[in-house]
Amino acid sequence: MSNKRLVEDYESRFIWEMMERMGYLASTPGVRELNNYPLYEELVRTSEIVGVSSNLRVVRDGTASPVGERKTLVVDIDGVPVGFFAVMGEDVMSTARPPEGITFENDDPIETATAVVPELRKKAEIVVLMSQLGPTDTRRLIEQVPGIDVALFGRRPAWKEQAAKEANTIVQQTGLRGQYFGELVLIVDPDGRIADWGSRNIVLDAQTPEHDEIAQAVKEAEAAAKELIRTRQEDRRAEAEDELSSEHFLGADKCRRCHESEYRQWESTAHAAAWRTLEQDGKHTQDQCISCHVTGWEKAGGFLNRNASQDLVNVQCEACHGVGTQHARGSKVKPITEETCTACHTGEWGKDFDYAVALAKVDHTHP
Ligand code: HEC
Ligand code: HEC
Ligand code: HEC
Ligand code: HEC
């Protein structure tokens, strides 16, 4: 994860926490949330704010599941049941760059709204659309689907000083990036009709006083984000040092420096020619053959591939004696047992394996 991403994640968590403190009831994802879907899922799951999405699904490992927690939400606001639904458009989906292995699919927004709104009206007196369609498509939707009282624009919203009535819907556009504050007041009849309404959308500029508690929280969050990057850089440094000092296979040439006689004996065994055997068969490119004909296959610091690991082809000293870095620094080598050999002398390659007989053939203790 990049530092930038780390800070973005931190900010997202912080913003979410602040939204919760401010009493947000519901939310629907935008580009940023699709781009970091695992975090969005976590935030929805762990917060009080309900994730609403009526037409969006996430696809992972070929399986689709709904995005968010609910397709619709009905909440009692000052004694009035208010229903929320949310639709996502192609526009947002095509600009999203979700993480590897995650894609999204949606149902047609107008078809979804046509099905959802009448259902919602049965339970709610006021129906609110949270739109991620962009202004043009949102307008088309409210013209074609009756029964939407309020439309909130979340995708490319303009800033309007006041909400406006379009078709039979009150359209509320309060600008981008949390730099504005939108207020919409509805006066609702006992029979559930909107008798009157008014709005006031404020630009949060220098004239808007800071809220002490929030300003303090922002300051703390900024300091914490800096600290996050600092400790991360320290971790990285420690990891790099660890990497340098960690165990890796040295190769027979290094062992030879101190064990010439054992080296010469080994050189005369079939083990020292195991790679050539594969090459002669043209099988030195095949993983299923390489594993037993090299040193340290699939072990940390062992044979990786033909190009990177030419010094670790053949069944070298460390294939039997184990990785040698610690030993080269002075510690003992682990003792050899029959299992050391049968790791490779197994199955079709171990049919005639007799430990005592075989051991005698590789013996270099009394050269
Ligand atoms: C810097 C010199 C040096 C290098 C390099 C070295 N060894 Fe050793 N090795 C020794 C010495 C000295 C001993 C005897 C140590 C003892 O008796 O405690 C020894 C002992 C051994 C033994 C006997 C068992 C034991 O632990 O005492 C084996 C097996 C062994 N080395 C294998 C290897 C292998 C495999 C390599 C290459 C990865 C290697 N050595 C590289 C110096 C070296
Ligand atoms: C990393 C895998 C591996 C390990 C561990 C291993 N061998 Fe081998 N061994 C081979 C391969 C591969 C060959 C065949 C080499 C060739 O002919 O190209 C072989 C060949 C041999 C041969 C020659 C076969 C013959 O009879 O001509 C003997 C003997 C032998 N190994 C004994 C041992 C003993 C004893 C051990 C344990 C102390 C051992 N090997 C550990 C992979 C291994
Ligand atoms: C599980 C470990 C292992 C794998 C995997 C393996 N080998 Fe071997 N191979 C051995 C051992 C051990 C020997 C020595 C057998 C003996 O002679 O005792 C050997 C020997 C050989 C020999 C020479 C002796 C003979 O029997 O002809 C050839 C050739 C060979 N292997 C080719 C291959 C090819 C090709 C593959 C991939 C299809 C392969 N090996 C995969 C362990 C393995
Ligand atoms: C096929 C397995 C195998 C391979 C490959 C192998 N050894 Fe050994 N080595 C043994 C066995 C078995 C012993 C006997 C001691 C034991 O059981 O630990 C031994 C013992 C040793 C000893 C101790 C010698 C003594 O006199 O006690 C040294 C040193 C050693 N090996 C170095 C090497 C070096 C260096 C290489 C590579 C050039 C190498 N070995 C490759 C199996 C192997």
Coordinates of C-alpha atoms and ligand atoms in Angstrom, one line a residue:
M1 CA 0.0 0.0 0.0
S2 CA 1.4 3.4 -1.0
N3 CA 1.7 6.2 1.6
K4 CA -0.9 8.2 -0.4
R5 CA -3.3 5.3 -0.1
L6 CA -2.6 4.9 3.6
V7 CA -3.5 8.5 4.2
E8 CA -6.5 8.3 2.0
D9 CA -7.8 5.4 3.9
Y10 CA -7.2 7.2 7.1
E11 CA -9.1 10.2 5.8
S12 CA -12.0 8.1 4.7
R13 CA -12.3 6.5 8.2
F14 CA -12.1 10.0 9.7
I15 CA -14.8 11.5 7.4
W16 CA -17.0 8.5 8.1
E17 CA -16.6 9.0 11.8
M18 CA -17.5 12.7 11.6
M19 CA -20.5 11.9 9.4
E20 CA -21.6 9.5 12.2
R21 CA -21.2 12.2 14.8
M22 CA -23.2 14.6 12.7
G23 CA -26.0 12.1 12.7
Y24 CA -26.0 10.9 9.1
L25 CA -28.6 8.2 8.6
A26 CA -27.8 6.8 5.2
S27 CA -25.1 6.8 2.5
T28 CA -24.6 5.4 -1.0
P29 CA -21.2 4.8 -2.5
G30 CA -19.5 7.0 -5.2
V31 CA -16.3 6.5 -7.3
R32 CA -14.0 6.8 -4.3
E33 CA -15.9 4.0 -2.4
L34 CA -15.9 1.7 -5.4
N35 CA -12.2 2.3 -5.9
N36 CA -11.6 1.2 -2.3
Y37 CA -14.4 -1.2 -1.9
P38 CA -13.0 -3.4 0.9
L39 CA -12.7 -0.3 3.1
Y40 CA -16.2 0.9 2.1
E41 CA -17.6 -2.5 3.1
E42 CA -15.8 -2.3 6.5
L43 CA -17.1 1.2 7.2
V44 CA -20.6 0.3 6.3
R45 CA -20.4 -2.8 8.5
T46 CA -18.9 -1.1 11.5
S47 CA -20.8 2.2 11.5
E48 CA -24.4 3.3 12.3
I49 CA -24.8 4.9 8.9
V50 CA -26.8 2.5 6.7
G51 CA -25.3 1.7 3.3
V52 CA -28.1 2.0 0.8
S53 CA -27.9 0.9 -2.9
S54 CA -30.9 -0.2 -5.0
N55 CA -29.3 -1.3 -8.2
L56 CA -25.7 -2.1 -7.6
R57 CA -23.9 -5.5 -7.1
V58 CA -20.3 -6.4 -6.5
V59 CA -18.9 -9.4 -8.3
R60 CA -16.1 -11.4 -6.7
D61 CA -14.8 -14.8 -7.8
G62 CA -17.7 -14.9 -10.2
T63 CA -20.3 -14.4 -7.5
A64 CA -22.5 -11.3 -7.3
S65 CA -23.8 -9.9 -4.1
P66 CA -25.6 -6.6 -3.3
V67 CA -23.6 -3.6 -2.4
G68 CA -24.3 -2.0 0.9
E69 CA -26.7 -3.3 3.6
R70 CA -30.1 -2.3 2.2
K71 CA -31.8 -1.7 -1.1
T72 CA -34.1 0.8 0.5
L73 CA -34.4 2.4 3.9
V74 CA -37.4 3.8 5.8
V75 CA -36.6 6.1 8.8
D76 CA -38.9 8.0 11.0
I77 CA -37.9 11.7 10.9
D78 CA -39.8 13.9 13.3
G79 CA -42.9 11.6 13.1
V80 CA -42.8 11.3 9.3
P81 CA -41.7 8.0 7.7
V82 CA -39.2 8.9 5.1
G83 CA -38.1 6.3 2.5
F84 CA -34.6 6.4 0.8
F85 CA -33.4 4.6 -2.3
A86 CA -30.2 5.0 -4.2
V87 CA -29.2 4.4 -7.8
M88 CA -25.8 4.2 -9.5
G89 CA -25.2 4.9 -13.2
E90 CA -22.8 3.7 -15.9
D91 CA -21.0 7.0 -15.7
V92 CA -19.6 6.3 -12.2
M93 CA -19.1 2.6 -12.8
S94 CA -17.0 3.2 -16.0
T95 CA -14.7 5.7 -14.2
A96 CA -14.2 3.5 -11.2
R97 CA -10.9 1.5 -10.8
P98 CA -11.7 -1.1 -8.2
P99 CA -9.1 -3.4 -6.8
E100 CA -8.0 -6.5 -8.6
G101 CA -10.7 -9.2 -8.6
I102 CA -13.6 -6.9 -7.9
T103 CA -16.1 -5.7 -10.5
F104 CA -19.5 -4.1 -10.3
E105 CA -22.7 -4.6 -12.3
N106 CA -25.9 -2.6 -12.1
D107 CA -29.6 -2.9 -13.1
D108 CA -31.1 -0.1 -15.3
P109 CA -31.7 2.8 -12.9
I110 CA -35.1 3.8 -14.4
E111 CA -36.3 0.2 -14.2
T112 CA -35.1 -0.1 -10.7
A113 CA -36.8 3.2 -9.6
T114 CA -40.0 2.1 -11.4
A115 CA -40.1 -1.0 -9.2
V116 CA -38.8 0.4 -6.0
V117 CA -40.7 3.7 -5.7
P118 CA -44.3 2.3 -5.4
E119 CA -43.1 -0.3 -2.9
L120 CA -41.4 2.5 -0.8
R121 CA -44.5 4.7 -1.0
K122 CA -46.5 2.0 0.8
K123 CA -44.3 2.4 3.8
A124 CA -43.1 6.0 3.6
E125 CA -44.9 9.3 3.2
I126 CA -41.8 11.0 1.7
V127 CA -39.6 9.3 -0.9
V128 CA -36.0 10.5 -1.3
L129 CA -33.7 9.5 -4.2
M130 CA -29.9 9.5 -3.6
S131 CA -28.6 9.7 -7.1
Q132 CA -25.3 8.7 -8.5
L133 CA -26.4 9.2 -12.1
G134 CA -25.2 12.7 -12.9
P135 CA -27.5 15.6 -13.4
T136 CA -28.8 14.7 -16.9
D137 CA -29.8 11.2 -16.1
T138 CA -31.2 12.1 -12.7
R139 CA -33.5 14.6 -14.4
R140 CA -34.6 11.9 -17.0
L141 CA -35.3 9.5 -14.1
I142 CA -37.5 11.9 -12.1
E143 CA -39.4 12.9 -15.2
Q144 CA -40.1 9.2 -16.0
V145 CA -40.7 7.8 -12.6
P146 CA -43.5 9.5 -10.6
G147 CA -43.6 9.6 -6.8
I148 CA -40.1 10.8 -6.0
D149 CA -40.5 13.8 -3.6
V150 CA -36.8 14.7 -3.2
A151 CA -33.8 14.0 -5.4
L152 CA -30.3 14.5 -3.8
F153 CA -27.6 14.8 -6.5
G154 CA -24.4 13.0 -5.5
R155 CA -22.6 12.8 -8.9
R156 CA -21.3 16.1 -10.3
P157 CA -23.7 18.2 -8.4
A158 CA -23.7 21.9 -9.0
W159 CA -24.1 24.2 -6.1
K160 CA -27.4 25.9 -6.0
E161 CA -28.3 28.5 -3.3
Q162 CA -31.7 26.8 -3.0
A163 CA -33.4 23.6 -3.9
A164 CA -35.8 23.8 -6.9
K165 CA -38.9 22.0 -8.0
E166 CA -38.4 20.1 -11.3
A167 CA -41.2 17.9 -12.6
N168 CA -42.9 17.0 -9.3
T169 CA -39.6 16.5 -7.4
I170 CA -37.6 18.9 -5.2
V171 CA -34.1 18.8 -6.6
Q172 CA -31.3 19.5 -4.1
Q173 CA -27.8 20.1 -5.4
T174 CA -25.3 21.1 -2.7
G175 CA -21.9 21.1 -4.5
L176 CA -18.9 18.9 -4.1
R177 CA -16.3 17.9 -1.5
G178 CA -18.1 18.8 1.6
Q179 CA -17.5 22.5 1.0
Y180 CA -21.2 23.3 1.3
F181 CA -23.9 22.6 3.7
G182 CA -27.4 21.9 2.4
E183 CA -30.5 22.3 4.4
L184 CA -34.0 21.3 3.2
V185 CA -37.1 21.8 5.4
L186 CA -40.3 20.0 4.4
I187 CA -43.6 20.8 6.0
V188 CA -45.7 17.6 5.8
D189 CA -49.5 17.4 6.1
P190 CA -51.1 14.9 8.5
D191 CA -52.1 13.0 5.3
G192 CA -48.4 12.8 4.2
R193 CA -48.4 15.6 1.5
I194 CA -45.7 18.2 1.3
A195 CA -47.6 21.4 2.2
D196 CA -44.6 23.7 2.0
W197 CA -40.8 23.6 1.8
G198 CA -37.8 25.7 1.9
S199 CA -34.0 25.4 1.6
R200 CA -30.8 27.1 2.5
N201 CA -27.5 25.9 1.0
I202 CA -24.6 27.5 2.7
V203 CA -21.0 27.9 1.4
L204 CA -18.7 26.8 4.1
D205 CA -16.2 29.7 3.6
A206 CA -14.2 31.9 6.1
Q207 CA -17.4 33.5 7.3
T208 CA -18.7 30.1 8.7
P209 CA -17.3 29.8 12.2
E210 CA -15.2 26.7 13.1
H211 CA -16.9 24.2 15.3
D212 CA -14.4 23.7 18.1
E213 CA -14.9 20.1 18.7
I214 CA -14.6 19.2 15.0
A215 CA -11.7 21.6 14.4
Q216 CA -9.9 19.8 17.3
A217 CA -10.7 16.4 15.8
V218 CA -9.3 17.4 12.4
K219 CA -6.1 18.7 13.9
E220 CA -5.6 15.4 15.8
A221 CA -6.4 13.4 12.7
E222 CA -3.8 15.3 10.7
A223 CA -1.2 14.7 13.3
A224 CA -2.1 11.0 13.5
A225 CA -1.8 10.6 9.7
K226 CA 1.7 12.1 9.8
E227 CA 2.6 9.7 12.7
L228 CA 1.2 6.8 10.6
I229 CA 3.6 7.5 7.8
R230 CA 6.5 7.9 10.1
T231 CA 6.1 4.6 11.9
R232 CA 5.5 2.9 8.5
Q233 CA 8.8 4.2 7.2
E234 CA 10.5 2.8 10.3
D235 CA 8.8 -0.6 9.7
R236 CA 10.0 -0.6 6.1
R237 CA 13.5 0.1 7.2
A238 CA 13.4 -2.7 9.8
E239 CA 12.0 -5.0 7.1
A240 CA 14.8 -4.2 4.7
E241 CA 17.4 -4.9 7.4
D242 CA 15.7 -8.1 8.2
E243 CA 15.8 -9.1 4.5
L244 CA 19.5 -8.5 4.3
S245 CA 20.3 -10.6 7.3
S246 CA 17.9 -13.4 6.6
E247 CA 18.7 -16.9 5.7
H248 CA 19.5 -17.8 2.1
F249 CA 21.1 -20.6 0.2
L250 CA 24.8 -20.0 -0.5
G251 CA 25.6 -22.5 -3.1
A252 CA 28.3 -25.2 -3.2
D253 CA 31.1 -22.8 -4.2
K254 CA 30.9 -21.0 -0.9
C255 CA 31.0 -24.3 1.1
R256 CA 33.9 -25.4 -1.0
R257 CA 36.1 -22.6 0.5
C258 CA 36.2 -24.5 3.8
H259 CA 35.3 -28.0 2.7
E260 CA 37.4 -28.8 -0.4
S261 CA 37.5 -32.6 0.1
E262 CA 33.7 -33.0 0.6
Y263 CA 33.2 -30.8 -2.4
R264 CA 35.4 -33.0 -4.6
Q265 CA 33.6 -36.1 -3.5
W266 CA 30.2 -34.5 -4.1
E267 CA 31.3 -33.3 -7.5
S268 CA 31.7 -37.0 -8.5
T269 CA 28.1 -37.9 -7.5
A270 CA 25.0 -37.9 -9.6
H271 CA 23.7 -35.0 -7.5
A272 CA 26.2 -32.7 -9.0
A273 CA 24.9 -33.5 -12.5
A274 CA 21.1 -33.5 -11.7
W275 CA 20.5 -30.3 -13.7
R276 CA 22.4 -31.6 -16.8
T277 CA 20.2 -34.7 -16.6
L278 CA 17.1 -32.5 -17.0
E279 CA 18.7 -30.4 -19.7
Q280 CA 19.5 -33.6 -21.7
D281 CA 15.8 -34.5 -21.4
G282 CA 14.8 -30.9 -22.4
K283 CA 12.8 -30.9 -19.1
H284 CA 14.8 -28.1 -17.3
T285 CA 12.0 -25.6 -18.1
Q286 CA 9.3 -27.6 -16.3
D287 CA 8.4 -26.9 -12.7
Q288 CA 7.2 -30.4 -12.0
C289 CA 10.7 -31.7 -12.9
I290 CA 12.9 -28.9 -11.5
S291 CA 11.8 -29.2 -7.8
C292 CA 14.1 -32.2 -6.9
H293 CA 16.9 -31.4 -9.3
V294 CA 17.8 -28.1 -7.7
T295 CA 18.7 -26.7 -4.3
G296 CA 16.2 -24.9 -2.0
W297 CA 13.1 -25.3 -4.2
E298 CA 10.2 -23.2 -2.8
K299 CA 12.2 -22.4 0.3
A300 CA 12.9 -18.9 1.4
G301 CA 16.2 -17.8 -0.2
G302 CA 16.3 -20.9 -2.4
F303 CA 16.0 -21.7 -6.1
L304 CA 13.6 -19.3 -7.7
N305 CA 13.9 -19.7 -11.5
R306 CA 16.5 -20.7 -14.1
N307 CA 17.6 -17.1 -14.8
A308 CA 17.8 -15.8 -11.2
S309 CA 19.2 -19.0 -9.6
Q310 CA 21.9 -20.5 -11.9
D311 CA 24.1 -21.0 -8.8
L312 CA 21.4 -23.2 -7.2
V313 CA 20.9 -25.8 -9.9
N314 CA 21.8 -29.4 -9.0
V315 CA 21.4 -31.2 -5.7
Q316 CA 24.0 -29.2 -3.8
C317 CA 25.4 -29.4 -0.3
E318 CA 22.5 -27.4 1.2
A319 CA 19.8 -29.7 -0.3
C320 CA 21.0 -32.2 2.3
H321 CA 22.6 -30.1 5.0
G322 CA 20.1 -27.3 5.0
V323 CA 20.4 -23.6 4.4
G324 CA 23.9 -22.5 5.2
T325 CA 23.9 -18.8 6.2
Q326 CA 23.8 -19.4 9.9
H327 CA 26.5 -22.1 9.7
A328 CA 28.7 -19.8 7.6
R329 CA 28.5 -17.5 10.6
G330 CA 29.7 -20.3 12.9
S331 CA 26.7 -22.3 14.1
K332 CA 26.2 -26.1 13.6
V333 CA 24.5 -27.7 10.6
K334 CA 21.4 -29.7 11.2
P335 CA 21.9 -33.5 11.2
I336 CA 20.9 -35.6 8.2
T337 CA 18.2 -38.4 8.5
E338 CA 16.5 -40.7 6.0
E339 CA 13.7 -38.1 5.6
T340 CA 16.3 -35.7 4.2
C341 CA 16.7 -38.0 1.3
T342 CA 13.1 -39.2 0.9
A343 CA 12.0 -35.7 0.4
C344 CA 13.2 -36.3 -3.2
H345 CA 13.8 -40.1 -3.3
T346 CA 10.1 -40.7 -3.2
G347 CA 7.3 -42.1 -5.4
E348 CA 8.5 -43.1 -8.9
W349 CA 11.9 -41.6 -8.0
G350 CA 12.3 -43.7 -4.8
K351 CA 11.2 -47.2 -5.8
D352 CA 14.6 -48.8 -5.3
F353 CA 15.8 -46.4 -2.6
D354 CA 17.7 -48.2 0.2
Y355 CA 18.9 -45.6 2.7
A356 CA 22.0 -47.5 3.9
V357 CA 23.1 -48.4 0.3
A358 CA 22.4 -44.9 -1.0
L359 CA 24.1 -43.2 2.0
A360 CA 27.3 -45.1 1.3
K361 CA 27.3 -43.7 -2.3
V362 CA 27.1 -40.1 -1.2
D363 CA 29.4 -40.5 1.8
H364 CA 32.1 -37.9 2.1
T365 CA 33.0 -38.2 5.7
H366 CA 36.2 -40.1 5.1
P367 CA 37.4 -38.8 1.8
Ligands
HEC1 C1 34.0 -20.1 6.7 C2 34.3 -21.6 6.6 C3 33.1 -22.4 6.3 C4 32.2 -22.4 5.3 C5 32.0 -21.3 4.3 C6 31.3 -23.5 5.5 N1 31.7 -24.2 6.6 FE1 30.9 -26.0 7.1 N2 32.2 -26.1 8.7 C7 33.2 -25.2 8.9 C8 33.9 -25.6 10.1 C9 35.1 -24.8 10.7 C10 33.3 -26.8 10.6 C11 33.6 -27.6 11.8 C12 32.9 -26.9 12.9 C13 32.7 -27.7 14.1 O1 33.2 -28.8 14.2 O2 31.9 -27.2 14.9 C14 32.2 -27.0 9.6 C15 31.4 -28.2 9.7 C16 30.5 -28.5 8.8 C17 29.7 -29.7 8.8 C18 29.8 -30.8 9.9 C19 28.6 -30.7 10.8 C20 28.8 -29.5 11.8 O3 27.9 -28.7 11.9 O4 29.8 -29.4 12.4 C21 28.9 -29.7 7.8 C22 27.8 -30.7 7.4 C23 29.2 -28.4 7.1 N3 30.1 -27.8 7.7 C24 28.5 -28.1 5.9 C25 28.7 -26.9 5.3 C26 28.0 -26.4 4.1 C27 26.8 -27.2 3.5 C28 28.5 -25.2 3.8 C29 28.0 -24.3 2.7 C30 26.6 -23.8 2.8 C31 29.5 -24.9 4.7 N4 29.7 -25.9 5.6 C32 30.3 -23.8 4.6 C33 33.5 -24.1 8.2 C34 32.8 -23.6 7.1
HEC2 C1 16.8 -32.2 -3.5 C2 16.5 -33.6 -3.9 C3 17.4 -34.7 -3.4 C4 17.8 -35.0 -2.1 C5 17.5 -34.2 -0.8 C6 18.6 -36.2 -2.2 N1 18.7 -36.6 -3.5 FE1 19.7 -38.1 -4.2 N2 19.2 -37.7 -6.1 C7 18.4 -36.7 -6.4 C8 18.3 -36.6 -7.9 C9 17.5 -35.6 -8.7 C10 19.1 -37.6 -8.4 C11 19.4 -38.0 -9.8 C12 20.5 -37.1 -10.4 C13 20.8 -37.5 -11.8 O1 21.0 -38.6 -12.1 O2 20.8 -36.5 -12.6 C14 19.7 -38.3 -7.2 C15 20.5 -39.4 -7.2 C16 21.0 -40.0 -6.1 C17 21.8 -41.2 -6.2 C18 22.4 -41.8 -7.4 C19 21.4 -42.8 -7.9 C20 22.1 -44.0 -8.3 O3 21.9 -45.0 -7.6 O4 22.8 -43.9 -9.3 C21 22.1 -41.5 -4.9 C22 22.9 -42.7 -4.4 C23 21.4 -40.6 -4.0 N3 20.8 -39.7 -4.8 C24 21.4 -40.7 -2.6 C25 20.8 -39.7 -1.8 C26 20.9 -39.8 -0.4 C27 21.5 -40.9 0.5 C28 20.2 -38.7 0.1 C29 20.0 -38.2 1.5 C30 21.2 -38.2 2.4 C31 19.8 -38.0 -1.1 N4 20.2 -38.6 -2.2 C32 19.1 -36.8 -1.1 C33 17.8 -35.8 -5.6 C34 17.9 -35.7 -4.2
HEC3 C1 10.1 -35.9 -6.2 C2 11.4 -35.6 -6.7 C3 11.7 -35.6 -8.2 C4 11.0 -35.1 -9.2 C5 9.7 -34.2 -9.1 C6 11.6 -35.4 -10.5 N1 12.7 -36.2 -10.2 FE1 14.0 -36.9 -11.6 N2 14.9 -37.9 -10.1 C7 14.7 -37.9 -8.8 C8 15.5 -38.8 -8.1 C9 15.5 -39.0 -6.5 C10 16.3 -39.4 -9.0 C11 17.3 -40.5 -8.7 C12 16.5 -41.8 -8.8 C13 17.4 -43.0 -8.6 O1 18.1 -43.3 -9.5 O2 17.5 -43.5 -7.5 C14 15.9 -38.9 -10.3 C15 16.5 -39.2 -11.5 C16 16.1 -38.7 -12.7 C17 16.7 -39.1 -14.0 C18 17.9 -40.1 -14.1 C19 17.6 -41.4 -13.7 C20 16.4 -42.1 -14.4 O3 15.6 -42.7 -13.6 O4 16.3 -42.0 -15.6 C21 16.1 -38.4 -14.9 C22 16.3 -38.5 -16.4 C23 15.1 -37.6 -14.3 N3 15.1 -37.8 -13.0 C24 14.2 -36.8 -15.0 C25 13.2 -36.2 -14.4 C26 12.1 -35.5 -15.1 C27 12.0 -35.4 -16.6 C28 11.2 -35.1 -14.2 C29 9.9 -34.4 -14.5 C30 8.9 -35.1 -15.2 C31 11.7 -35.4 -12.9 N4 12.9 -36.1 -13.0 C32 11.1 -35.1 -11.7 C33 13.7 -37.0 -8.2 C34 12.8 -36.3 -8.9
HEC4 C1 23.1 -36.2 -0.7 C2 23.2 -35.5 0.6 C3 24.5 -34.7 0.8 C4 25.0 -33.7 0.0 C5 24.4 -33.2 -1.3 C6 26.2 -33.2 0.6 N1 26.4 -33.9 1.8 FE1 27.8 -33.4 3.2 N2 27.1 -35.0 4.3 C7 26.1 -35.8 4.0 C8 26.0 -36.9 5.0 C9 24.9 -38.0 5.0 C10 27.0 -36.7 5.9 C11 27.4 -37.5 7.1 C12 27.1 -36.7 8.4 C13 25.7 -36.6 8.7 O1 25.0 -37.6 8.7 O2 25.2 -35.4 9.0 C14 27.7 -35.5 5.4 C15 28.8 -34.9 6.1 C16 29.4 -33.7 5.7 C17 30.4 -33.0 6.5 C18 31.0 -33.5 7.8 C19 32.2 -34.3 7.4 C20 32.8 -35.2 8.4 O3 33.9 -35.6 8.2 O4 32.0 -35.4 9.4 C21 30.8 -31.9 5.8 C22 31.8 -30.9 6.2 C23 30.0 -31.9 4.6 N3 29.1 -33.0 4.6 C24 30.0 -30.9 3.6 C25 29.3 -31.0 2.4 C26 29.6 -30.1 1.4 C27 30.6 -29.0 1.4 C28 28.7 -30.5 0.4 C29 28.6 -29.8 -1.0 C30 29.8 -29.7 -1.8 C31 28.0 -31.6 0.9 N4 28.4 -31.9 2.1 C32 27.0 -32.2 0.1 C33 25.2 -35.7 2.9 C34 25.4 -34.8 1.9

